[in-house]
Amino acid sequence: MNEPRAQGASYEWTGNKDCYKAVNYLNDVFVNTIRSNGKGHNGERMLMIPGYAASSSQNVLDSIEIPNVGGKPAENICISVHCYSPYEFCLTDQPVSFDPKKSSEPSDIT
């Protein structure tokens, strides 16, 4: 899933407890579906799961639950996190200078 979120909602990019719960549920279904398939290396392959909107916010990171498989936390799980900060450095189409010596800018990306 790429940035799973409640598209069009006022909380589209921040989510809420129900949103976090929904993404954790989808991650659980995904992991258990792959792990229960005995073909190939599905029992051991690395699986990537996101938090809500794949956000790097602390609220979202704290909400991520590693799925359980057979009553134990799933192994070989990678968390997908996207961070576009500072926005001017990552996403703008306009030329912007970035000064790594400016105190506020490096803190956004370190």
Coordinates of N, CA, C and O in Angstrom, one line a residue:
M1 N 0.8 -1.2 0.0 CA 0.0 0.0 0.0 C 0.9 1.2 0.0 O 1.9 1.3 0.7
N2 N 0.5 2.2 -0.8 CA 1.3 3.4 -0.9 C 0.5 4.5 -0.2 O -0.5 5.0 -0.8
E3 N 0.9 5.0 0.9 CA 0.3 6.1 1.6 C -1.2 5.9 1.8 O -2.0 6.7 1.4
P4 N -1.6 4.8 2.4 CA -3.1 4.5 2.6 C -3.7 5.6 3.5 O -3.1 5.9 4.6
R5 N -4.7 6.2 3.1 CA -5.3 7.3 3.8 C -6.8 7.6 3.4 O -7.2 7.0 2.4
A6 N -7.4 8.4 4.2 CA -8.8 8.7 4.0 C -8.9 9.9 3.0 O -8.9 11.1 3.4
Q7 N -8.8 9.6 1.7 CA -8.7 10.6 0.7 C -9.9 11.6 0.7 O -11.0 11.1 0.8
G8 N -9.6 12.9 0.7 CA -10.6 13.9 0.7 C -11.1 14.3 2.1 O -11.8 15.3 2.2
A9 N -10.8 13.6 3.1 CA -11.2 13.9 4.5 C -10.3 15.1 5.0 O -9.2 15.3 4.5
S10 N -10.9 15.9 5.9 CA -10.1 17.0 6.5 C -8.8 16.5 7.2 O -7.9 17.2 7.4
Y11 N -8.8 15.2 7.6 CA -7.7 14.6 8.3 C -6.9 13.7 7.4 O -6.2 12.8 7.9
E12 N -7.0 13.9 6.1 CA -6.4 13.0 5.1 C -5.0 12.6 5.4 O -4.6 11.5 5.3
W13 N -4.2 13.6 5.8 CA -2.7 13.3 6.0 C -2.3 13.1 7.4 O -1.2 12.7 7.7
T14 N -3.2 13.4 8.3 CA -2.9 13.2 9.8 C -3.6 12.0 10.3 O -3.0 11.3 11.2
G15 N -4.8 11.6 9.8 CA -5.5 10.5 10.3 C -6.0 10.7 11.7 O -6.0 11.7 12.3
N16 N -6.6 9.6 12.2 CA -7.1 9.5 13.6 C -7.1 8.1 14.0 O -6.6 7.2 13.3
K17 N -7.5 7.8 15.2 CA -7.4 6.4 15.8 C -8.1 5.4 14.9 O -7.6 4.3 14.7
D18 N -9.3 5.8 14.3 CA -10.0 4.8 13.4 C -9.2 4.6 12.1 O -9.1 3.4 11.6
C19 N -8.5 5.6 11.6 CA -7.7 5.5 10.4 C -6.5 4.5 10.7 O -6.1 3.7 9.9
Y20 N -5.8 4.8 11.9 CA -4.7 4.0 12.3 C -5.1 2.5 12.4 O -4.4 1.6 12.0
K21 N -6.2 2.3 13.0 CA -6.8 0.9 13.2 C -7.0 0.2 11.9 O -6.7 -0.9 11.7
A22 N -7.6 1.0 10.9 CA -7.9 0.4 9.6 C -6.6 0.0 8.9 O -6.6 -1.1 8.3
V23 N -5.6 0.8 8.9 CA -4.3 0.5 8.3 C -3.7 -0.7 9.0 O -3.2 -1.6 8.3
N24 N -3.7 -0.8 10.3 CA -3.1 -1.9 11.0 C -3.9 -3.2 10.6 O -3.3 -4.2 10.5
Y25 N -5.2 -3.1 10.5 CA -6.0 -4.3 10.1 C -5.6 -4.7 8.7 O -5.3 -5.9 8.5
L26 N -5.4 -3.8 7.7 CA -5.0 -4.2 6.4 C -3.6 -4.8 6.4 O -3.4 -5.8 5.7
N27 N -2.7 -4.2 7.2 CA -1.4 -4.8 7.3 C -1.4 -6.2 7.9 O -0.7 -7.1 7.4
D28 N -2.3 -6.5 8.8 CA -2.4 -7.8 9.4 C -2.9 -8.8 8.4 O -2.4 -9.9 8.3
V29 N -3.9 -8.4 7.6 CA -4.5 -9.3 6.6 C -3.4 -9.6 5.5 O -3.2 -10.7 5.1
F30 N -2.7 -8.6 5.1 CA -1.6 -8.7 4.1 C -0.5 -9.7 4.6 O -0.2 -10.7 4.0
V31 N 0.0 -9.5 5.8 CA 1.1 -10.3 6.3 C 0.6 -11.7 6.5 O 1.3 -12.7 6.2
N32 N -0.6 -11.9 7.1 CA -1.1 -13.3 7.4 C -1.4 -14.0 6.1 O -1.3 -15.2 6.0
T33 N -1.9 -13.3 5.1 CA -2.1 -13.9 3.8 C -0.8 -14.5 3.2 O -0.8 -15.6 2.7
I34 N 0.2 -13.6 3.2 CA 1.5 -14.1 2.6 C 2.1 -15.2 3.4 O 2.6 -16.2 2.9
R35 N 2.1 -15.0 4.8 CA 2.8 -16.0 5.6 C 2.0 -17.4 5.6 O 2.6 -18.4 5.8
S36 N 0.7 -17.4 5.4 CA 0.0 -18.6 5.4 C 0.1 -19.4 4.1 O -0.3 -20.6 4.0
N37 N 0.7 -18.7 3.0 CA 0.9 -19.4 1.8 C 2.2 -20.2 1.8 O 3.3 -19.6 1.9
G38 N 2.1 -21.5 1.8 CA 3.3 -22.3 2.0 C 4.2 -22.4 0.8 O 5.3 -23.1 0.8
K39 N 3.9 -21.7 -0.3 CA 4.7 -21.7 -1.5 C 6.0 -20.9 -1.4 O 6.0 -19.9 -0.8
G40 N 7.0 -21.3 -2.1 CA 8.3 -20.6 -2.1 C 8.8 -20.2 -0.8 O 8.9 -21.0 0.1
H41 N 9.2 -18.9 -0.6 CA 9.8 -18.4 0.6 C 8.8 -17.5 1.3 O 9.3 -16.6 2.1
N42 N 7.5 -17.7 1.1 CA 6.6 -16.7 1.7 C 6.6 -16.7 3.2 O 6.2 -15.7 3.9
G43 N 7.1 -17.8 3.9 CA 7.1 -17.8 5.3 C 8.3 -17.0 5.9 O 8.3 -16.7 7.1
E44 N 9.2 -16.6 5.0 CA 10.4 -15.9 5.5 C 10.7 -14.6 4.7 O 11.6 -13.8 5.2
R45 N 10.0 -14.4 3.6 CA 10.4 -13.2 2.8 C 10.1 -11.9 3.6 O 9.2 -11.8 4.5
M46 N 10.9 -10.9 3.3 CA 10.7 -9.5 3.9 C 9.4 -8.9 3.4 O 9.2 -8.9 2.2
L47 N 8.6 -8.4 4.3 CA 7.4 -7.8 3.9 C 7.4 -6.3 4.4 O 7.8 -6.1 5.5
M48 N 7.0 -5.4 3.5 CA 7.0 -4.0 3.9 C 5.5 -3.6 4.1 O 4.6 -3.8 3.3
I49 N 5.3 -2.9 5.3 CA 4.0 -2.4 5.7 C 4.1 -0.9 6.0 O 5.2 -0.5 6.5
P50 N 3.1 -0.1 5.7 CA 3.1 1.3 6.1 C 2.3 1.5 7.4 O 1.5 0.7 7.8
G51 N 2.6 2.7 8.0 CA 1.6 3.2 8.9 C 0.6 4.1 8.1 O 0.7 4.1 6.9
Y52 N -0.3 4.8 8.8 CA -1.2 5.6 8.1 C -0.5 6.6 7.3 O 0.4 7.4 7.7
A53 N -0.9 6.7 6.0 CA -0.3 7.6 5.0 C 1.2 7.5 4.9 O 1.8 8.3 4.3
A54 N 1.8 6.4 5.4 CA 3.2 6.2 5.5 C 3.9 7.3 6.1 O 5.1 7.6 5.8
S55 N 3.2 8.0 7.0 CA 3.7 9.3 7.6 C 4.8 9.0 8.6 O 4.9 8.0 9.2
S56 N 5.7 10.0 8.6 CA 6.8 10.0 9.6 C 6.4 10.7 10.9 O 7.3 10.9 11.8
S57 N 5.1 11.1 11.0 CA 4.8 11.8 12.3 C 4.8 10.9 13.5 O 4.6 9.7 13.3
Q58 N 5.1 11.4 14.6 CA 5.3 10.6 15.8 C 4.0 9.8 16.1 O 4.0 8.7 16.6
N59 N 2.8 10.5 16.0 CA 1.5 9.9 16.3 C 1.4 8.6 15.4 O 0.9 7.6 15.9
V60 N 1.7 8.7 14.1 CA 1.5 7.6 13.2 C 2.5 6.5 13.6 O 2.2 5.3 13.6
L61 N 3.8 6.9 13.8 CA 4.8 5.9 14.1 C 4.4 5.1 15.4 O 4.6 3.9 15.4
D62 N 3.9 5.8 16.4 CA 3.5 5.2 17.6 C 2.3 4.3 17.4 O 2.1 3.3 18.2
S63 N 1.5 4.5 16.4 CA 0.3 3.7 16.2 C 0.5 2.4 15.4 O -0.4 1.5 15.4
I64 N 1.7 2.2 14.8 CA 1.9 1.1 14.0 C 2.0 -0.2 14.9 O 2.8 -0.2 15.8
E65 N 1.3 -1.2 14.5 CA 1.3 -2.5 15.2 C 1.9 -3.5 14.2 O 1.4 -3.7 13.1
I66 N 2.9 -4.2 14.7 CA 3.5 -5.3 13.9 C 2.5 -6.5 14.0 O 2.0 -6.9 15.1
P67 N 2.0 -7.0 12.8 CA 1.1 -8.1 12.8 C 1.6 -9.3 13.5 O 2.8 -9.6 13.6
N68 N 0.6 -10.0 14.1 CA 1.0 -11.3 14.7 C 0.7 -12.4 13.8 O -0.3 -12.4 13.0
V69 N 1.6 -13.4 13.8 CA 1.4 -14.6 13.0 C 1.6 -15.8 13.9 O 2.6 -15.9 14.5
G70 N 0.5 -16.6 14.0 CA 0.6 -17.7 15.0 C 0.8 -17.3 16.4 O 1.5 -18.0 17.2
G71 N 0.3 -16.2 16.8 CA 0.4 -15.7 18.2 C 1.6 -15.0 18.5 O 1.8 -14.6 19.7
K72 N 2.5 -14.8 17.6 CA 3.8 -14.1 17.8 C 4.0 -13.0 16.8 O 3.5 -13.1 15.7
P73 N 4.7 -11.9 17.2 CA 5.0 -10.8 16.2 C 5.6 -11.4 15.0 O 6.5 -12.2 15.0
A74 N 5.1 -11.0 13.8 CA 5.7 -11.4 12.5 C 7.1 -11.0 12.4 O 7.6 -10.0 12.9
E75 N 7.9 -11.9 11.8 CA 9.3 -11.6 11.6 C 9.5 -11.1 10.2 O 8.7 -11.3 9.3
N76 N 10.7 -10.5 9.9 CA 11.1 -10.0 8.6 C 10.1 -9.0 8.1 O 9.5 -9.1 7.0
I77 N 9.8 -8.0 8.9 CA 8.9 -6.9 8.6 C 9.7 -5.6 8.5 O 10.5 -5.3 9.3
C78 N 9.4 -4.9 7.4 CA 10.0 -3.6 7.2 C 8.9 -2.5 7.2 O 7.9 -2.7 6.6
I79 N 9.1 -1.4 7.9 CA 8.1 -0.4 7.9 C 8.4 0.7 6.9 O 9.5 1.2 6.8
S80 N 7.4 1.0 6.1 CA 7.6 2.0 5.0 C 7.2 3.4 5.6 O 6.1 3.6 6.1
V81 N 8.2 4.3 5.6 CA 7.9 5.7 6.1 C 8.3 6.7 5.0 O 9.4 6.6 4.5
H82 N 7.5 7.6 4.8 CA 7.8 8.7 3.8 C 7.9 10.0 4.6 O 7.1 10.3 5.5
C83 N 8.9 10.8 4.2 CA 9.1 12.1 4.8 C 9.5 13.1 3.8 O 10.4 12.9 3.0
Y84 N 8.7 14.1 3.7 CA 8.9 15.2 2.7 C 9.2 16.5 3.4 O 8.4 17.5 3.3
S85 N 10.2 16.5 4.2 CA 10.5 17.7 5.0 C 12.0 18.1 4.9 O 12.8 17.2 5.0
P86 N 12.2 19.3 4.7 CA 11.3 20.4 4.6 C 10.7 20.4 3.2 O 11.3 20.0 2.2
Y87 N 9.4 20.8 3.1 CA 8.7 20.8 1.8 C 9.4 21.4 0.7 O 9.5 20.9 -0.4
E88 N 10.0 22.6 1.0 CA 10.7 23.4 -0.1 C 11.9 22.6 -0.6 O 12.3 22.8 -1.7
F89 N 12.5 21.7 0.2 CA 13.6 20.9 -0.3 C 13.2 19.7 -1.1 O 13.9 19.3 -2.0
C90 N 12.0 19.2 -0.7 CA 11.6 17.9 -1.3 C 10.6 18.0 -2.4 O 10.7 17.2 -3.3
L91 N 9.6 18.9 -2.4 CA 8.5 18.7 -3.3 C 8.2 19.9 -4.1 O 7.4 19.8 -5.1
T92 N 8.7 21.1 -3.9 CA 8.3 22.3 -4.7 C 8.9 22.1 -6.1 O 10.0 21.5 -6.3
D93 N 8.2 22.7 -7.0 CA 8.7 22.8 -8.4 C 9.5 24.0 -8.7 O 10.1 24.2 -9.7
Q94 N 9.5 24.9 -7.7 CA 10.2 26.2 -7.8 C 11.6 26.1 -7.3 O 11.9 25.4 -6.3
P95 N 12.6 26.7 -8.0 CA 14.0 26.7 -7.5 C 14.0 27.3 -6.1 O 13.5 28.4 -5.9
V96 N 14.6 26.6 -5.1 CA 14.8 27.1 -3.8 C 16.2 26.8 -3.3 O 16.7 25.7 -3.5
S97 N 16.8 27.8 -2.7 CA 18.1 27.5 -2.1 C 17.9 26.8 -0.8 O 17.0 27.0 0.0
F98 N 18.8 25.9 -0.5 CA 18.8 25.1 0.7 C 20.2 25.3 1.4 O 21.2 25.0 0.8
D99 N 20.1 25.9 2.6 CA 21.4 26.2 3.3 C 21.5 25.2 4.5 O 20.8 25.4 5.5
P100 N 22.4 24.2 4.4 CA 22.5 23.3 5.4 C 23.1 23.9 6.7 O 23.0 23.3 7.8
K101 N 23.6 25.1 6.6 CA 24.2 25.8 7.8 C 23.1 26.6 8.5 O 23.3 27.0 9.7
K102 N 21.9 26.8 7.9 CA 20.8 27.5 8.6 C 20.2 26.6 9.6 O 19.9 25.4 9.3
S103 N 20.1 27.0 10.8 CA 19.8 26.1 12.0 C 18.5 25.4 11.8 O 18.4 24.3 12.2
S104 N 17.5 26.0 11.2 CA 16.2 25.3 11.2 C 16.1 24.3 10.1 O 15.3 23.3 10.2
E105 N 16.8 24.4 9.0 CA 16.7 23.5 7.9 C 17.3 22.1 8.1 O 16.6 21.1 7.9
P106 N 18.5 22.0 8.6 CA 19.0 20.6 8.8 C 18.2 19.8 9.9 O 18.1 18.6 9.8
S107 N 17.7 20.5 10.8 CA 16.9 19.8 11.9 C 15.7 19.1 11.3 O 15.3 18.1 11.8
D108 N 15.2 19.6 10.2 CA 14.0 18.9 9.5 C 14.4 17.6 8.9 O 13.6 16.8 8.7
I109 N 15.7 17.5 8.5 CA 16.0 16.3 7.7 C 17.0 15.4 8.4 O 17.5 14.4 7.8
T110 N 17.4 15.7 9.6 CA 18.4 14.9 10.3 C 17.7 13.9 11.3 O 16.5 14.1 11.6

